[in-house]
mmCIF file of C-alpha atoms in Angstrom:
data_model
loop_
_atom_site.group_PDB
_atom_site.id
_atom_site.type_symbol
_atom_site.label_atom_id
_atom_site.label_comp_id
_atom_site.label_asym_id
_atom_site.label_seq_id
_atom_site.Cartn_x
_atom_site.Cartn_y
_atom_site.Cartn_z
ATOM 1 C CA GLY A 476 117.871 89.081 127.783
ATOM 2 C CA ASP A 477 117.132 87.413 124.491
ATOM 3 C CA SER A 478 115.627 83.952 124.680
ATOM 4 C CA VAL A 479 113.942 81.277 122.603
ATOM 5 C CA THR A 480 111.296 78.849 123.746
ATOM 6 C CA GLN A 481 110.454 75.882 121.610
ATOM 7 C CA MET A 482 108.091 72.994 121.870
ATOM 8 C CA GLU A 483 109.378 70.200 124.043
ATOM 9 C CA GLY A 484 109.803 66.781 122.582
ATOM 10 C CA PRO A 485 110.280 64.122 121.827
ATOM 11 C CA VAL A 486 107.922 64.051 118.882
ATOM 12 C CA THR A 487 107.170 60.765 117.125
ATOM 13 C CA LEU A 488 105.349 60.735 113.812
ATOM 14 C CA SER A 489 104.499 58.350 111.030
ATOM 15 C CA GLU A 490 105.837 58.910 107.547
ATOM 16 C CA GLU A 491 103.817 61.450 105.523
ATOM 17 C CA ALA A 492 102.380 63.044 108.658
ATOM 18 C CA PHE A 493 102.290 66.810 109.174
ATOM 19 C CA LEU A 494 104.947 68.255 111.458
ATOM 20 C CA THR A 495 104.768 71.483 113.446
ATOM 21 C CA ILE A 496 107.339 72.591 115.982
ATOM 22 C CA ASN A 497 106.392 75.747 117.833
ATOM 23 C CA CYS A 498 108.973 78.410 118.550
ATOM 24 C CA THR A 499 108.531 81.777 120.251
ATOM 25 C CA TYR A 500 111.144 84.320 121.113
ATOM 26 C CA THR A 501 111.832 87.282 123.359
ATOM 27 C CA ALA A 502 114.204 89.916 122.079
ATOM 28 C CA THR A 503 114.691 93.625 121.768
ATOM 29 C CA GLY A 504 115.351 95.102 118.390
ATOM 30 C CA TYR A 505 115.138 93.125 115.165
ATOM 31 C CA PRO A 506 116.793 89.754 115.389
ATOM 32 C CA SER A 507 117.155 87.260 112.587
ATOM 33 C CA LEU A 508 115.495 83.892 113.155
ATOM 34 C CA PHE A 509 116.776 80.454 112.250
ATOM 35 C CA TRP A 510 116.004 76.796 112.353
ATOM 36 C CA TYR A 511 118.994 74.488 112.693
ATOM 37 C CA VAL A 512 118.897 70.711 112.400
ATOM 38 C CA GLN A 513 121.228 68.077 113.796
ATOM 39 C CA TYR A 514 120.991 64.688 112.139
ATOM 40 C CA PRO A 515 122.346 61.700 114.077
ATOM 41 C CA GLY A 516 126.133 61.806 114.250
ATOM 42 C CA GLU A 517 126.404 65.100 112.427
ATOM 43 C CA GLY A 518 126.903 68.763 113.265
ATOM 44 C CA LEU A 519 124.382 71.569 113.323
ATOM 45 C CA GLN A 520 123.162 72.556 109.889
ATOM 46 C CA LEU A 521 121.226 75.637 108.963
ATOM 47 C CA LEU A 522 117.802 74.507 107.755
ATOM 48 C CA LEU A 523 116.226 77.867 107.006
ATOM 49 C CA LYS A 524 116.261 81.483 108.068
ATOM 50 C CA ALA A 525 114.295 84.729 108.011
ATOM 51 C CA THR A 526 115.832 88.111 108.565
ATOM 52 C CA LYS A 527 112.807 90.396 108.939
ATOM 53 C CA ALA A 528 109.146 90.365 109.848
ATOM 54 C CA ASP A 529 106.831 88.463 107.478
ATOM 55 C CA ASP A 530 109.755 86.779 105.730
ATOM 56 C CA LYS A 531 109.219 83.089 105.034
ATOM 57 C CA GLY A 532 112.181 80.755 105.110
ATOM 58 C CA SER A 533 111.945 77.437 103.299
ATOM 59 C CA ASN A 534 114.167 74.479 102.550
ATOM 60 C CA LYS A 535 113.739 70.733 101.998
ATOM 61 C CA GLY A 536 109.946 71.070 102.274
ATOM 62 C CA PHE A 537 110.176 72.873 105.630
ATOM 63 C CA GLU A 538 108.777 76.363 106.093
ATOM 64 C CA ALA A 539 108.703 78.978 108.833
ATOM 65 C CA THR A 540 107.366 82.533 108.827
ATOM 66 C CA TYR A 541 108.769 85.335 110.952
ATOM 67 C CA ARG A 542 105.746 86.685 112.869
ATOM 68 C CA LYS A 543 106.643 89.785 114.804
ATOM 69 C CA GLU A 544 103.132 90.323 116.157
ATOM 70 C CA THR A 545 103.166 86.924 117.872
ATOM 71 C CA THR A 546 106.976 86.738 118.260
ATOM 72 C CA SER A 547 106.911 83.315 116.670
ATOM 73 C CA PHE A 548 108.776 81.299 114.067
ATOM 74 C CA HIS A 549 107.000 77.936 113.926
ATOM 75 C CA LEU A 550 108.488 75.204 111.767
ATOM 76 C CA GLU A 551 106.197 73.171 109.511
ATOM 77 C CA LYS A 552 106.470 70.362 107.014
ATOM 78 C CA GLY A 553 103.508 68.884 105.237
ATOM 79 C CA SER A 554 104.737 65.332 104.763
ATOM 80 C CA VAL A 555 107.672 64.063 106.768
ATOM 81 C CA GLN A 556 110.029 61.250 105.805
ATOM 82 C CA VAL A 557 112.103 58.872 107.900
ATOM 83 C CA SER A 558 115.156 60.896 106.863
ATOM 84 C CA ASP A 559 113.733 63.926 108.693
ATOM 85 C CA SER A 560 114.422 62.253 112.031
ATOM 86 C CA ALA A 561 116.721 64.678 113.835
ATOM 87 C CA VAL A 562 116.951 67.287 116.558
ATOM 88 C CA TYR A 563 115.601 70.691 115.517
ATOM 89 C CA PHE A 564 116.738 73.927 117.129
ATOM 90 C CA CYS A 565 115.095 77.297 116.838
ATOM 91 C CA ALA A 566 117.496 80.228 117.229
ATOM 92 C CA LEU A 567 117.639 83.985 117.075
ATOM 93 C CA GLY A 568 120.657 85.923 115.956
ATOM 94 C CA LYS A 569 121.690 89.341 117.120
ATOM 95 C CA LYS A 570 125.024 91.079 117.461
ATOM 96 C CA ASP A 571 127.122 88.188 116.196
ATOM 97 C CA LYS A 572 125.577 85.778 118.656
ATOM 98 C CA LEU A 573 122.971 83.028 118.399
ATOM 99 C CA SER A 574 120.514 82.220 121.173
ATOM 100 C CA PHE A 575 119.031 78.747 120.861
ATOM 101 C CA GLY A 576 116.012 76.927 122.124
ATOM 102 C CA ALA A 577 116.392 73.606 123.928
ATOM 103 C CA GLY A 578 115.885 71.527 120.804
ATOM 104 C CA THR A 579 113.092 69.183 119.773
ATOM 105 C CA THR A 580 113.850 65.569 118.946
ATOM 106 C CA VAL A 581 111.742 64.301 116.066
ATOM 107 C CA THR A 582 111.485 60.631 115.163
ATOM 108 C CA VAL A 583 109.670 59.585 112.003
ATOM 109 C CA ARG A 584 108.572 55.965 111.758
ATOM 110 C CA ALA A 585 108.118 54.140 108.455
ATOM 111 C CA GLU B 1160 135.773 73.234 100.787
ATOM 112 C CA ALA B 1161 136.571 71.444 104.013
ATOM 113 C CA GLY B 1162 134.133 72.080 106.824
ATOM 114 C CA VAL B 1163 134.720 72.963 110.448
ATOM 115 C CA THR B 1164 136.613 70.141 112.124
ATOM 116 C CA GLN B 1165 136.472 69.376 115.804
ATOM 117 C CA PHE B 1166 138.373 66.798 117.784
ATOM 118 C CA PRO B 1167 138.162 64.690 119.648
ATOM 119 C CA SER B 1168 134.629 63.705 118.790
ATOM 120 C CA HIS B 1169 134.225 62.154 122.217
ATOM 121 C CA SER B 1170 136.149 62.519 125.460
ATOM 122 C CA VAL B 1171 135.593 60.864 128.794
ATOM 123 C CA ILE B 1172 137.647 62.196 131.683
ATOM 124 C CA GLU B 1173 137.571 62.074 135.432
ATOM 125 C CA LYS B 1174 136.586 64.996 137.587
ATOM 126 C CA GLY B 1175 139.615 67.157 138.270
ATOM 127 C CA GLN B 1176 141.441 66.260 135.076
ATOM 128 C CA THR B 1177 142.207 68.598 132.204
ATOM 129 C CA VAL B 1178 140.775 68.338 128.715
ATOM 130 C CA THR B 1179 141.595 70.323 125.608
ATOM 131 C CA LEU B 1180 139.172 70.546 122.725
ATOM 132 C CA ARG B 1181 140.298 71.692 119.319
ATOM 133 C CA CYS B 1182 138.500 73.391 116.472
ATOM 134 C CA ASP B 1183 139.804 73.925 112.954
ATOM 135 C CA PRO B 1184 137.639 76.503 111.186
ATOM 136 C CA ILE B 1185 137.111 76.809 107.470
ATOM 137 C CA SER B 1186 140.196 78.330 105.914
ATOM 138 C CA GLY B 1187 139.878 82.094 105.618
ATOM 139 C CA HIS B 1188 137.120 82.430 108.195
ATOM 140 C CA ASP B 1189 138.164 85.150 110.609
ATOM 141 C CA ASN B 1190 135.244 84.579 112.977
ATOM 142 C CA LEU B 1191 135.251 81.559 115.246
ATOM 143 C CA TYR B 1192 132.661 80.754 117.891
ATOM 144 C CA TRP B 1193 132.321 78.235 120.687
ATOM 145 C CA TYR B 1194 128.944 77.046 121.943
ATOM 146 C CA ARG B 1195 127.915 74.212 124.223
ATOM 147 C CA ARG B 1196 124.843 72.171 124.982
ATOM 148 C CA VAL B 1197 124.672 70.871 128.500
ATOM 149 C CA MET B 1198 122.344 68.073 129.648
ATOM 150 C CA GLY B 1199 120.084 68.256 126.608
ATOM 151 C CA LYS B 1200 119.241 71.869 127.273
ATOM 152 C CA GLU B 1201 119.595 74.850 124.983
ATOM 153 C CA ILE B 1202 122.814 75.493 123.135
ATOM 154 C CA LYS B 1203 124.578 78.418 124.766
ATOM 155 C CA PHE B 1204 127.142 80.835 123.428
ATOM 156 C CA LEU B 1205 130.575 80.716 125.038
ATOM 157 C CA LEU B 1206 132.783 83.095 123.085
ATOM 158 C CA HIS B 1207 133.655 84.685 119.767
ATOM 159 C CA PHE B 1208 137.070 85.213 118.223
ATOM 160 C CA VAL B 1209 137.874 87.589 115.413
ATOM 161 C CA LYS B 1210 141.171 86.291 114.131
ATOM 162 C CA GLU B 1211 143.251 85.805 117.275
ATOM 163 C CA SER B 1212 141.374 88.340 119.414
ATOM 164 C CA LYS B 1213 138.505 87.582 121.770
ATOM 165 C CA GLN B 1214 135.635 89.716 120.558
ATOM 166 C CA ASP B 1215 133.133 88.517 123.131
ATOM 167 C CA GLU B 1216 133.708 86.039 125.934
ATOM 168 C CA SER B 1217 130.609 86.866 127.929
ATOM 169 C CA GLY B 1218 129.378 83.277 127.815
ATOM 170 C CA MET B 1219 132.403 81.643 129.389
ATOM 171 C CA PRO B 1220 131.064 80.054 132.574
ATOM 172 C CA ASN B 1221 134.063 80.522 134.861
ATOM 173 C CA ASN B 1222 137.849 80.718 134.978
ATOM 174 C CA ARG B 1223 138.250 76.968 134.592
ATOM 175 C CA PHE B 1224 137.652 77.529 130.899
ATOM 176 C CA LEU B 1225 140.403 78.967 128.715
ATOM 177 C CA ALA B 1226 140.058 79.537 124.988
ATOM 178 C CA GLU B 1227 142.882 80.432 122.666
ATOM 179 C CA ARG B 1228 143.301 81.025 118.972
ATOM 180 C CA THR B 1229 146.962 81.391 118.267
ATOM 181 C CA GLY B 1230 147.743 82.926 114.907
ATOM 182 C CA GLY B 1231 144.092 83.284 114.107
ATOM 183 C CA THR B 1232 143.772 79.766 112.738
ATOM 184 C CA TYR B 1233 142.651 76.859 114.881
ATOM 185 C CA SER B 1234 141.281 77.326 118.386
ATOM 186 C CA THR B 1235 141.525 75.327 121.577
ATOM 187 C CA LEU B 1236 139.207 75.261 124.554
ATOM 188 C CA LYS B 1237 140.768 73.957 127.728
ATOM 189 C CA VAL B 1238 138.829 72.944 130.804
ATOM 190 C CA GLN B 1239 140.971 72.719 133.915
ATOM 191 C CA PRO B 1240 140.016 71.205 136.278
ATOM 192 C CA ALA B 1241 136.933 69.590 134.808
ATOM 193 C CA GLU B 1242 133.779 69.286 136.902
ATOM 194 C CA LEU B 1243 130.762 67.019 136.437
ATOM 195 C CA GLU B 1244 128.583 69.919 135.253
ATOM 196 C CA ASP B 1245 130.956 70.540 132.347
ATOM 197 C CA SER B 1246 129.623 67.445 130.601
ATOM 198 C CA GLY B 1247 127.878 68.218 127.343
ATOM 199 C CA VAL B 1248 128.472 68.784 123.658
ATOM 200 C CA TYR B 1249 130.821 71.584 122.662
ATOM 201 C CA PHE B 1250 130.249 73.055 119.229
ATOM 202 C CA CYS B 1251 132.545 75.240 117.216
ATOM 203 C CA ALA B 1252 131.418 77.411 114.315
ATOM 204 C CA SER B 1253 133.154 79.718 111.893
ATOM 205 C CA SER B 1254 132.115 82.413 109.462
ATOM 206 C CA GLN B 1255 133.584 84.986 107.143
ATOM 207 C CA SER B 1256 130.991 87.548 108.058
ATOM 208 C CA PRO B 1257 130.153 88.171 111.740
ATOM 209 C CA ARG B 1258 126.473 87.490 111.183
ATOM 210 C CA GLY B 1259 124.502 84.474 112.261
ATOM 211 C CA THR B 1260 123.326 83.767 108.746
ATOM 212 C CA HIS B 1261 126.651 82.412 107.630
ATOM 213 C CA TYR B 1262 127.792 80.143 110.400
ATOM 214 C CA THR B 1263 129.184 76.705 109.612
ATOM 215 C CA PHE B 1264 129.153 74.401 112.605
ATOM 216 C CA GLY B 1265 131.372 71.469 113.374
ATOM 217 C CA SER B 1266 130.085 68.099 114.510
ATOM 218 C CA GLY B 1267 130.827 68.871 118.126
ATOM 219 C CA THR B 1268 132.856 67.242 120.874
ATOM 220 C CA ARG B 1269 130.897 65.212 123.393
ATOM 221 C CA LEU B 1270 132.576 65.653 126.765
ATOM 222 C CA THR B 1271 131.697 63.373 129.641
ATOM 223 C CA VAL B 1272 133.150 64.080 133.076
ATOM 224 C CA VAL B 1273 132.812 61.170 135.497
#
């Protein structure tokens, strides 16, 4: 079945550091790919998405490119802030259903 | 517009008791989904309603779980009797279009079974 594997955390960074969270997927067909974020005390929010191969999703300084050849959708941000501390979930969407990775907890220190 | 509302936000119950979680979707959203995250693992799909009908309930773990959506508005998820392994965060999401690009999630209900 469809599945998502993402980098295990927790990840602790200093402000202005570079962040990468690896995500790979297994799926048949052509799923859409997403990154969701959960800030402390809040619900899941869509951070960015890509619906086909080579698409790049971007939002709030975060980027991820849909790589079909490597079945990956790695999340990157060039300079993180304390406010980026959250749990990040990679997900694939197919047939009205999302399949999530286990989540990566990111803590950014001032 | 109001978001997806879930309550309670937290619930602690004893093994064997019954708990009912509620989700109020965004008004006009026909599609309603339940997901849960158990023990810090991946978030897993439970079921999908289109209006009051269950479109897909393939993720429901067993018959101790009962989901309803009377009148196609709010939804409830009842766990009876609760077991320790049911502990986790239960998320509800709604969308107008049945595509993952347009989900709006609620804040979740953290269920602890002791």
